PDB file of C-alpha atoms in Angstrom:
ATOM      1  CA  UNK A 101      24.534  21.959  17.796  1.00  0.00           C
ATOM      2  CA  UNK A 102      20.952  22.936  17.335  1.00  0.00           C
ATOM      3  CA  UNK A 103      20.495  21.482  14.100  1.00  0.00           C
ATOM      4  CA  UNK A 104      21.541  17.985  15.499  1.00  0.00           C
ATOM      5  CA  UNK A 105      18.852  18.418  18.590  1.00  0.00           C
ATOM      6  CA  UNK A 106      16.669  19.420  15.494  1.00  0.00           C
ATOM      7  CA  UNK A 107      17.751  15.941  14.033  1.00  0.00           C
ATOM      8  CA  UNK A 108      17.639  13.952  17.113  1.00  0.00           C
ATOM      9  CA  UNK A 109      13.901  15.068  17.417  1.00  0.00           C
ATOM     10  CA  UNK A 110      12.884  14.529  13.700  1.00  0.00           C
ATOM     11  CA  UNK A 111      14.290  11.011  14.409  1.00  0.00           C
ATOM     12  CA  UNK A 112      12.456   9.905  17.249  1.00  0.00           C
ATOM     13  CA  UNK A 113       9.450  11.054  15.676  1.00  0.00           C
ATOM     14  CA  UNK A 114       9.743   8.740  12.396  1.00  0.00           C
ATOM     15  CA  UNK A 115      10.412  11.439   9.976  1.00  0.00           C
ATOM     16  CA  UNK A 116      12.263  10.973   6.947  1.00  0.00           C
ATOM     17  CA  UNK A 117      15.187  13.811   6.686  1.00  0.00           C
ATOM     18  CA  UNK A 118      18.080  14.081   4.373  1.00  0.00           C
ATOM     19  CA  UNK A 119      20.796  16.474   5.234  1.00  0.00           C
ATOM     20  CA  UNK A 120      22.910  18.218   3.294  1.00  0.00           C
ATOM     21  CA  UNK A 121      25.747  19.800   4.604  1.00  0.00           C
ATOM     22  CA  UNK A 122      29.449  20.544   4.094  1.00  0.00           C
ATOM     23  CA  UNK A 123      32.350  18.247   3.856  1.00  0.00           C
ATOM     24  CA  UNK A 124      33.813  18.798   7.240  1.00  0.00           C
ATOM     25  CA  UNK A 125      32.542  17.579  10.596  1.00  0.00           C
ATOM     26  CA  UNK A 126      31.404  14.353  12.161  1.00  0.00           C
ATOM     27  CA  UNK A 127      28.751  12.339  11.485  1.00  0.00           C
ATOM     28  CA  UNK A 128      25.966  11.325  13.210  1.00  0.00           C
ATOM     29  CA  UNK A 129      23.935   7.834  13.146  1.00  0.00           C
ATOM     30  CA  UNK A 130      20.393   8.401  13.932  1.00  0.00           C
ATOM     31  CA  UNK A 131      17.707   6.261  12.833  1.00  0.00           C
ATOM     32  CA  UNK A 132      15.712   7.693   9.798  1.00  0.00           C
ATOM     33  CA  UNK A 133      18.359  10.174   9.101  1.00  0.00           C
ATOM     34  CA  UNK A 134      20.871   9.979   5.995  1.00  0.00           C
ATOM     35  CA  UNK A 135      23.438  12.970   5.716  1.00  0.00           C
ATOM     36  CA  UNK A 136      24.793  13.726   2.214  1.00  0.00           C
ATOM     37  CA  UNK A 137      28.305  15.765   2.251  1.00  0.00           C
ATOM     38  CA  UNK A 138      29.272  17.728  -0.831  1.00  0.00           C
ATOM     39  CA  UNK A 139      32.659  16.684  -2.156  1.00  0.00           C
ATOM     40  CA  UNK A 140      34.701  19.800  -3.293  1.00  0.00           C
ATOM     41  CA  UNK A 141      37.085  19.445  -6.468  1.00  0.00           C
ATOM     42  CA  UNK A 142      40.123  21.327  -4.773  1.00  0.00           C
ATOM     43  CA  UNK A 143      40.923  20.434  -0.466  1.00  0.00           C
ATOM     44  CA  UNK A 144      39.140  23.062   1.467  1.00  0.00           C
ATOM     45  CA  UNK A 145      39.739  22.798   4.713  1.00  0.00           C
ATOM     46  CA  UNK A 146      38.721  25.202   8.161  1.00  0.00           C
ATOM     47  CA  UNK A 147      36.072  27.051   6.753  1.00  0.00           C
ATOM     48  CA  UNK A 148      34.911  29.526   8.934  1.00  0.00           C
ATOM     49  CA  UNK A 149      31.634  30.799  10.449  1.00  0.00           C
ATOM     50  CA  UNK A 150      30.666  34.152   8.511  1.00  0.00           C
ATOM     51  CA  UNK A 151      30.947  35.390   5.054  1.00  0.00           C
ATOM     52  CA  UNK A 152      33.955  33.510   3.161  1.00  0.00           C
ATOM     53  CA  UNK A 153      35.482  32.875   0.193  1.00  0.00           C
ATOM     54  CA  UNK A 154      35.911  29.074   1.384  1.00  0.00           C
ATOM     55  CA  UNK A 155      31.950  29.415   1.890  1.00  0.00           C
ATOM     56  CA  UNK A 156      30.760  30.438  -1.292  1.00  0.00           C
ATOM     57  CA  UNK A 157      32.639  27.600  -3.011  1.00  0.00           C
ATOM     58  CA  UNK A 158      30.932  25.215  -0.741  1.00  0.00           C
ATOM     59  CA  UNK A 159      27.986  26.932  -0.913  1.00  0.00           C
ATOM     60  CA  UNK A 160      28.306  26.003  -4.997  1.00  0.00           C
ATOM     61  CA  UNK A 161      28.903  22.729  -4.640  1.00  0.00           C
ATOM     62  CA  UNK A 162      26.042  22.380  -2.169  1.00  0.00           C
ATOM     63  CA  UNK A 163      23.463  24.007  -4.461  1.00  0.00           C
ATOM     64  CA  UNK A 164      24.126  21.794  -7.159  1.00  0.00           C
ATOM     65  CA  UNK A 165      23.990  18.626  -4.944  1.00  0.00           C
ATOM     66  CA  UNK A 166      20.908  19.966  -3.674  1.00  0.00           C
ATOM     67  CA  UNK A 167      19.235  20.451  -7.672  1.00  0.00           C
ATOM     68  CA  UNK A 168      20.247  16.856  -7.516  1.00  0.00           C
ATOM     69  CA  UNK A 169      18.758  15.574  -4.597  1.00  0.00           C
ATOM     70  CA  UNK A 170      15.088  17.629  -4.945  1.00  0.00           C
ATOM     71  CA  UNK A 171      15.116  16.039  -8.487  1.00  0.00           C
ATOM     72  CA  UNK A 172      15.706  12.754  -7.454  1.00  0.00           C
ATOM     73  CA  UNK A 173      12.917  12.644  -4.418  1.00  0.00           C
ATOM     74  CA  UNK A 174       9.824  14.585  -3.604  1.00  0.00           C
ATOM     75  CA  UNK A 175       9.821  16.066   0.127  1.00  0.00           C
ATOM     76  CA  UNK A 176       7.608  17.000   2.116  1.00  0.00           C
ATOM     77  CA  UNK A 177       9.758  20.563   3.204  1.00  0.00           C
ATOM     78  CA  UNK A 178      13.006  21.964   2.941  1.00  0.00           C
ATOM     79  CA  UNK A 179      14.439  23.411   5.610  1.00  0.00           C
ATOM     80  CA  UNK A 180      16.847  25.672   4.613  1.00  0.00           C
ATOM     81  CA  UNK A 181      19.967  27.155   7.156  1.00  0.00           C
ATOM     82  CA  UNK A 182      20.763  30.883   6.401  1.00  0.00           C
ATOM     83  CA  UNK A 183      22.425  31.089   2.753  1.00  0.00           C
ATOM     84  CA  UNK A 184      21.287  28.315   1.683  1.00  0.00           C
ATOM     85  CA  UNK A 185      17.441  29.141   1.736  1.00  0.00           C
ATOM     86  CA  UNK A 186      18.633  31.229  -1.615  1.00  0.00           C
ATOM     87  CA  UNK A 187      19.113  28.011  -2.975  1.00  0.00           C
ATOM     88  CA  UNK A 188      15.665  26.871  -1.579  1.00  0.00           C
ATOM     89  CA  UNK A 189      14.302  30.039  -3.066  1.00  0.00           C
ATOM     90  CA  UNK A 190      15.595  28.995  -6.594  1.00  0.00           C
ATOM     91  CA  UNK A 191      15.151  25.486  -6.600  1.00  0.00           C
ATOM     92  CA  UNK A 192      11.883  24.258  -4.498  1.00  0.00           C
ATOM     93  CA  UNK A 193       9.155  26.141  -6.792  1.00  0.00           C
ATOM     94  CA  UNK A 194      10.837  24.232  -9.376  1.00  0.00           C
ATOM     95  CA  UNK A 195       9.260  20.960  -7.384  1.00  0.00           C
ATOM     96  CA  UNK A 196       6.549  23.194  -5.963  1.00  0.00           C
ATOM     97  CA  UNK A 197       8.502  22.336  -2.365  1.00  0.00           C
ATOM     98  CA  UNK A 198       7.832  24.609   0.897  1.00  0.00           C
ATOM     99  CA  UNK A 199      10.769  25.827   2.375  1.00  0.00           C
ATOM    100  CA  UNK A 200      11.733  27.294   5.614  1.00  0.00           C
ATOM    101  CA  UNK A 201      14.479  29.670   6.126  1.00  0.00           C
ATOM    102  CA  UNK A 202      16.118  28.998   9.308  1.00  0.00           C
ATOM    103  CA  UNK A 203      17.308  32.523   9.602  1.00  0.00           C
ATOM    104  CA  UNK A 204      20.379  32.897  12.329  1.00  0.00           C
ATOM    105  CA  UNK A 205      22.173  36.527  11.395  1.00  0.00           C
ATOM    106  CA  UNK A 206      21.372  39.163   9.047  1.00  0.00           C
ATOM    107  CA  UNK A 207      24.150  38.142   6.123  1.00  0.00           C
ATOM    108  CA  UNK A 208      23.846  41.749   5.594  1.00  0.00           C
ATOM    109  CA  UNK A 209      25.205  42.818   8.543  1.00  0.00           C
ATOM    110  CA  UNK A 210      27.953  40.513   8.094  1.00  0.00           C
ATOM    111  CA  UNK A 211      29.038  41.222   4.883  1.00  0.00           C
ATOM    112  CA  UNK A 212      29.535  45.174   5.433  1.00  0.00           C
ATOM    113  CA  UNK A 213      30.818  44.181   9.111  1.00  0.00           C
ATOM    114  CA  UNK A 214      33.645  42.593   7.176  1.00  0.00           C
ATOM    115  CA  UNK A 215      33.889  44.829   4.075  1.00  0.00           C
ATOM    116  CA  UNK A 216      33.346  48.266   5.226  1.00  0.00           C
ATOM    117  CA  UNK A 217      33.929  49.307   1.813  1.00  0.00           C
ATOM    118  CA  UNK A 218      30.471  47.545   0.161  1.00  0.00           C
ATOM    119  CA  UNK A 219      28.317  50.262   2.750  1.00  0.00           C
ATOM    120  CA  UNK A 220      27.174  51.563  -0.177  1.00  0.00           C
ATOM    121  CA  UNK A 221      25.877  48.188  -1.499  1.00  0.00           C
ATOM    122  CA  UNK A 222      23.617  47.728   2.031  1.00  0.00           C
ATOM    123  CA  UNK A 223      20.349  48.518   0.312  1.00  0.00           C
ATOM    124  CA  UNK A 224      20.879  46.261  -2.377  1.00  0.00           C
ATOM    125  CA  UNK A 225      21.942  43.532  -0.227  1.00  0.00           C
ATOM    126  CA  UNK A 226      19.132  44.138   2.034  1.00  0.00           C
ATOM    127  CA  UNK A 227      16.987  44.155  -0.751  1.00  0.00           C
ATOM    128  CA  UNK A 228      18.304  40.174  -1.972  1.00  0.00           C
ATOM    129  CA  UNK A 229      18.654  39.249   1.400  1.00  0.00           C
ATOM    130  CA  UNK A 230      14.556  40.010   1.712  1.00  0.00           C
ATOM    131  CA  UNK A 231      13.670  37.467  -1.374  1.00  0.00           C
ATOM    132  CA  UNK A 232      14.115  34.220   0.797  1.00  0.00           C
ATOM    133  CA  UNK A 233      11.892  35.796   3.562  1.00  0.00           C
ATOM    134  CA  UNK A 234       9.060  36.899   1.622  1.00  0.00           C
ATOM    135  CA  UNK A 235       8.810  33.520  -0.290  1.00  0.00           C
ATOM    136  CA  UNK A 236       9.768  30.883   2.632  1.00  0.00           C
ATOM    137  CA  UNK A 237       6.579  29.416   3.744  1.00  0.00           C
ATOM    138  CA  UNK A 238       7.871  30.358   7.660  1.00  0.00           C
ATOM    139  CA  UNK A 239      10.572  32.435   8.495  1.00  0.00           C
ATOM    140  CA  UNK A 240      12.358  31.211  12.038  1.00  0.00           C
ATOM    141  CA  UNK A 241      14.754  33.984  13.716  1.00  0.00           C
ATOM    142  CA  UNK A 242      16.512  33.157  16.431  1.00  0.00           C
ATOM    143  CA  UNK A 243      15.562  36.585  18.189  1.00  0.00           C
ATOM    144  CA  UNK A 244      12.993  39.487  18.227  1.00  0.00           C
ATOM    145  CA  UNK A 245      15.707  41.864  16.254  1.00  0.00           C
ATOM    146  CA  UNK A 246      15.843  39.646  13.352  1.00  0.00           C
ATOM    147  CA  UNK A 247      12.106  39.148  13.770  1.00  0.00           C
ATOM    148  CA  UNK A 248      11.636  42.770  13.176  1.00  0.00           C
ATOM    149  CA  UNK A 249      13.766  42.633  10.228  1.00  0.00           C
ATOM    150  CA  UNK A 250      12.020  39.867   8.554  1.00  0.00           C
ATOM    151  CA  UNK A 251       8.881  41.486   9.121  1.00  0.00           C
ATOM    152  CA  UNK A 252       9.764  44.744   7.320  1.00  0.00           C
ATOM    153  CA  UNK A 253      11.057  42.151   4.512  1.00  0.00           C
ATOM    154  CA  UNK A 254       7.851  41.494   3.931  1.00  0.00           C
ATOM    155  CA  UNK A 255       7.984  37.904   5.837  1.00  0.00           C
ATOM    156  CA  UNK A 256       4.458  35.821   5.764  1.00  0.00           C
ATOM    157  CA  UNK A 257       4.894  33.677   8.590  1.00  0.00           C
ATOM    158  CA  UNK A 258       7.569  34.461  11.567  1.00  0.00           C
ATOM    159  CA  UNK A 259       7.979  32.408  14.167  1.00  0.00           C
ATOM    160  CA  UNK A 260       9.615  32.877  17.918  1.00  0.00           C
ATOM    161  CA  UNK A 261       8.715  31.160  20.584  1.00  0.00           C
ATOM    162  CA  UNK A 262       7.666  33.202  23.562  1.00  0.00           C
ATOM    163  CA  UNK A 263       8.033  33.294  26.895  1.00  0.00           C
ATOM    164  CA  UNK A 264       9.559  29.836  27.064  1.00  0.00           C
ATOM    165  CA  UNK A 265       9.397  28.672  30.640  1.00  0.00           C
ATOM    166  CA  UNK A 266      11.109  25.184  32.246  1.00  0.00           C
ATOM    167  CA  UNK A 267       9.800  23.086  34.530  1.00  0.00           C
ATOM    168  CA  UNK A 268      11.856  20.044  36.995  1.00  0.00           C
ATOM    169  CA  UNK A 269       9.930  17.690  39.070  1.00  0.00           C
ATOM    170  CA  UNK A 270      11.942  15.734  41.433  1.00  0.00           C
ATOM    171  CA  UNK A 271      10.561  11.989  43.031  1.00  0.00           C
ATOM    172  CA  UNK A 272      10.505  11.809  46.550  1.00  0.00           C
ATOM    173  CA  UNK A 273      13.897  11.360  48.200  1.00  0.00           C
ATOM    174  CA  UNK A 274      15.293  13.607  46.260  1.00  0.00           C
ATOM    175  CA  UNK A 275      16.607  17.451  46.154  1.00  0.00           C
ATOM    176  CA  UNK A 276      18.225  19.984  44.792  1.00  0.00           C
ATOM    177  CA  UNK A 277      21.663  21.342  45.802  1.00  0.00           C
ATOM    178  CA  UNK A 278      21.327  24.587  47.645  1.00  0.00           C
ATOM    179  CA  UNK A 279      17.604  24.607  47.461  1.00  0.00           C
ATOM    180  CA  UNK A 280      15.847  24.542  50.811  1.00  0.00           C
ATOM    181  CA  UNK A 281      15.197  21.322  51.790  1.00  0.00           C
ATOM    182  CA  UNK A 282      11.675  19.593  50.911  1.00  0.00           C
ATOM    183  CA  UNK A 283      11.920  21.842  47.190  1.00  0.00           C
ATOM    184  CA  UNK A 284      10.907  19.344  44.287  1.00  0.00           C
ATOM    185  CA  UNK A 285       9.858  21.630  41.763  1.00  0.00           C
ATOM    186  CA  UNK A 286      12.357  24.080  39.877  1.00  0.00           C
ATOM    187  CA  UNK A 287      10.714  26.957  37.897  1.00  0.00           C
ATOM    188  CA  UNK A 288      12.567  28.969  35.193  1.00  0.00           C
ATOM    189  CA  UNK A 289      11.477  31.457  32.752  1.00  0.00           C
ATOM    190  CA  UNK A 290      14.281  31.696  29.809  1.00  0.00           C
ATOM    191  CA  UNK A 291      12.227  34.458  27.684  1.00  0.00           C
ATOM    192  CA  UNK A 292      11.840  34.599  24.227  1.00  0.00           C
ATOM    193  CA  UNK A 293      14.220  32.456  21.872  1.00  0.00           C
ATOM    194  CA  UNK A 294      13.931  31.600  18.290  1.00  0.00           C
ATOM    195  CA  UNK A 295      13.281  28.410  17.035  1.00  0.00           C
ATOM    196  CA  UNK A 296      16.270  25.811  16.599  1.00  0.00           C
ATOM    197  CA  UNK A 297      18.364  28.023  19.049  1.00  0.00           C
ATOM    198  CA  UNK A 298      20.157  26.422  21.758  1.00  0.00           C
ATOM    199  CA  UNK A 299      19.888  26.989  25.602  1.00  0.00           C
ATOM    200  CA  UNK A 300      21.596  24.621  28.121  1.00  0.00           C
ATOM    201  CA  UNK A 301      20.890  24.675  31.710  1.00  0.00           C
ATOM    202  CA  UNK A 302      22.059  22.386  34.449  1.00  0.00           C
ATOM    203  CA  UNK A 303      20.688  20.996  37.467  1.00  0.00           C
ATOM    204  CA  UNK A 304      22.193  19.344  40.989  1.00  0.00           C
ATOM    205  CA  UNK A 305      20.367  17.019  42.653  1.00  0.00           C
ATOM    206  CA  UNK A 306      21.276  14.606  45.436  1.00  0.00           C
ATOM    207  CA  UNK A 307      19.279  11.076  46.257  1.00  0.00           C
ATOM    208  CA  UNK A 308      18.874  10.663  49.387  1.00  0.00           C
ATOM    209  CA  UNK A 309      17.860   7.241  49.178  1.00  0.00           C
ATOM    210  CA  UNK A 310      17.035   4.512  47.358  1.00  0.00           C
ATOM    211  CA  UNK A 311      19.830   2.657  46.387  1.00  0.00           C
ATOM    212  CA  UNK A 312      19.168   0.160  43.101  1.00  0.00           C
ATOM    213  CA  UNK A 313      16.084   2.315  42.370  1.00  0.00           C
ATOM    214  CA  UNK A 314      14.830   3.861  39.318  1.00  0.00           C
ATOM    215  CA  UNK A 315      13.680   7.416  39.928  1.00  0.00           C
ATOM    216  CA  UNK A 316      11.684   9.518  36.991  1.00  0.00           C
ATOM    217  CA  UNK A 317      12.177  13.266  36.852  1.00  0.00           C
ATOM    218  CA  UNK A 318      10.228  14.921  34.908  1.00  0.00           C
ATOM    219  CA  UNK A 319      10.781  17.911  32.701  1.00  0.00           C
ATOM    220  CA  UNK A 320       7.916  20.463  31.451  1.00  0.00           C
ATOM    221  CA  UNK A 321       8.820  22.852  28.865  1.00  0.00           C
ATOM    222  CA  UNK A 322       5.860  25.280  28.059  1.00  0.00           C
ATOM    223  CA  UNK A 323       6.032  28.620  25.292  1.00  0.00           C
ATOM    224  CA  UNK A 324       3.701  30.933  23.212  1.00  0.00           C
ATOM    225  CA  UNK A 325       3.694  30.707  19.885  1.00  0.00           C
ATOM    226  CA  UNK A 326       1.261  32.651  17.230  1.00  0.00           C
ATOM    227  CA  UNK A 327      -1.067  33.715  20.442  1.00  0.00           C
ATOM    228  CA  UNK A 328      -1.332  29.757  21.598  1.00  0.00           C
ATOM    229  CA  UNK A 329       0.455  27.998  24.649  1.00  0.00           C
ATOM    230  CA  UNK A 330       2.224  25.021  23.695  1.00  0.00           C
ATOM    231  CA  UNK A 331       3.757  22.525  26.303  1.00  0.00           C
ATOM    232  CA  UNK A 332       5.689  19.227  26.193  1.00  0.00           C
ATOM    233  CA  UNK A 333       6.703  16.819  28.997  1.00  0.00           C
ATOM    234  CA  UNK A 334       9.294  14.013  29.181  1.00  0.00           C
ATOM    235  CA  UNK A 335      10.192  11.718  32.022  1.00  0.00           C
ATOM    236  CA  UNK A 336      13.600  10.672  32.064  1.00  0.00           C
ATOM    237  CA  UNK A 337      14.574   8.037  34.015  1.00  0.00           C
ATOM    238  CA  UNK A 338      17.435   7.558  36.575  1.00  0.00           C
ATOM    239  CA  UNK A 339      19.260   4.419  38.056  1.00  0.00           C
ATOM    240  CA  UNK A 340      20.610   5.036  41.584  1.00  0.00           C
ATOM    241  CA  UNK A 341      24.294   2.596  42.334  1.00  0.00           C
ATOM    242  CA  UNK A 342      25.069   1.632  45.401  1.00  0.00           C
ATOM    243  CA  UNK A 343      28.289   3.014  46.313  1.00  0.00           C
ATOM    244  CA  UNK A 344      29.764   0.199  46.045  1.00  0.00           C
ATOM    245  CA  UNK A 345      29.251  -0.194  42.515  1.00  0.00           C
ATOM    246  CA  UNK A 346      30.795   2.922  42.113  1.00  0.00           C
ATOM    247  CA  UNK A 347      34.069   2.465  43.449  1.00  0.00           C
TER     248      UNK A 347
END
């Protein structure tokens, strides 16, 4: 889910993005946007999330589609979703390509979660699970624990957004359910989440008037990143039916 907000955003600001990606799922048609699915030679189907024998063969196929497509064109930056920024780490100073590691569990953690019996490995998978962090250009947890971890990796760059705070402005005639009445403005502070992560809140409102009106409500989203404040606004605009039209 939060790589296709990722997507939806790249696209609506003109960028250029392939994506690779497994064989299963659904595709999605945005502008500027081309997905490229691996095609395995024996029918793997329900792979699932975690450390998997399904995944590694995927993940095999994928790599070499992906020495294929950085051959083929020259970008800009990879960015490269958990195991696969190994293959970023390989490949891209090949093409002297940045890379990114999107970096959404410790594969560590999962691996002797799973296989109690490779404890003894954890140093040495800690150790080759530090290479992509230390050479990524950035380094994007989705949290402060896996911050801390890529920071004792050695990490150059880590980035988590801060103190992320959200913002709703309602037009006149309008309200929010179970807010005292004349409230317009709807404050909320969601903390500190990592970049690409997901967070999905929901609002009530009621119109009051205006039937066959267009109302704008406006959105604020504000955070700290690397000591600066960054904030972005969109309006999004709203048709009110008579309810009529409904029925």
């Amino acid at each position: 889910i939060a790589v296709d907000l990722l997507l939806q955003v790249l696209s609506k600001r003109g960028d250029q993005v392939d994506v690779l990606t497994f064989h299963e799922g659904s595709d999605r048609e945005y502008e500027n946007i081309r997905i490229h699915r691996i095609k395995p030679w024996i029918k793997i189907i329900g792979i699932p999330p975690g450390f998997s024998v399904k995944k590694i063969i995927c993940d095999v196929h994928m790599f070499f589609r992906f020495i294929s497509l950085i051959f083929r064109s020259r970008y800009d930056v990879v960015h490269a979703v958990e195991e696969s920024a190994f293959m970023a780490l390989i490949v891209c100073p090949l093409r002297s390509m940045p890379f990114i590691y999107d970096m959404d569990s410790s594969m560590t953690t999962q691996i002797v979660t799973l296989h109690p019996a490779l404890r003894s490995l954890k140093s040495i998978f800690h150790f080759i699970e530090s290479l992509p962090m230390r050479y990524a250009t950035a380094v994007v947890p989705m949290c402060d624990a896996l911050a801390a971890d890529a920071a004792r990796a050695g990490a150059k760059n880590i980035v988590v957004l801060k103190d992320v705070s959200l913002i709703v402005t309602l037009p006149e005639g309008t309200v929010f359910v179970g807010s005292a009445e004349g409230k317009m403005v709807e404050t909320m502070d969601l903390g500190d989440i990592g970049t690409g992560s997901l967070i999905s809140e929901n609002f009530k409102v009621v119109f009051l008037n205006g039937s066959g009106e267009n109302r704008e409500i406006g959105v604020l989203v504000s955070y700290y990143s690397s000591s600066s404040k960054y904030e972005k606004e969109e309006k999004k605009s709203v048709k009110i039916l008579d309810r009529k039209s409904t029925r």
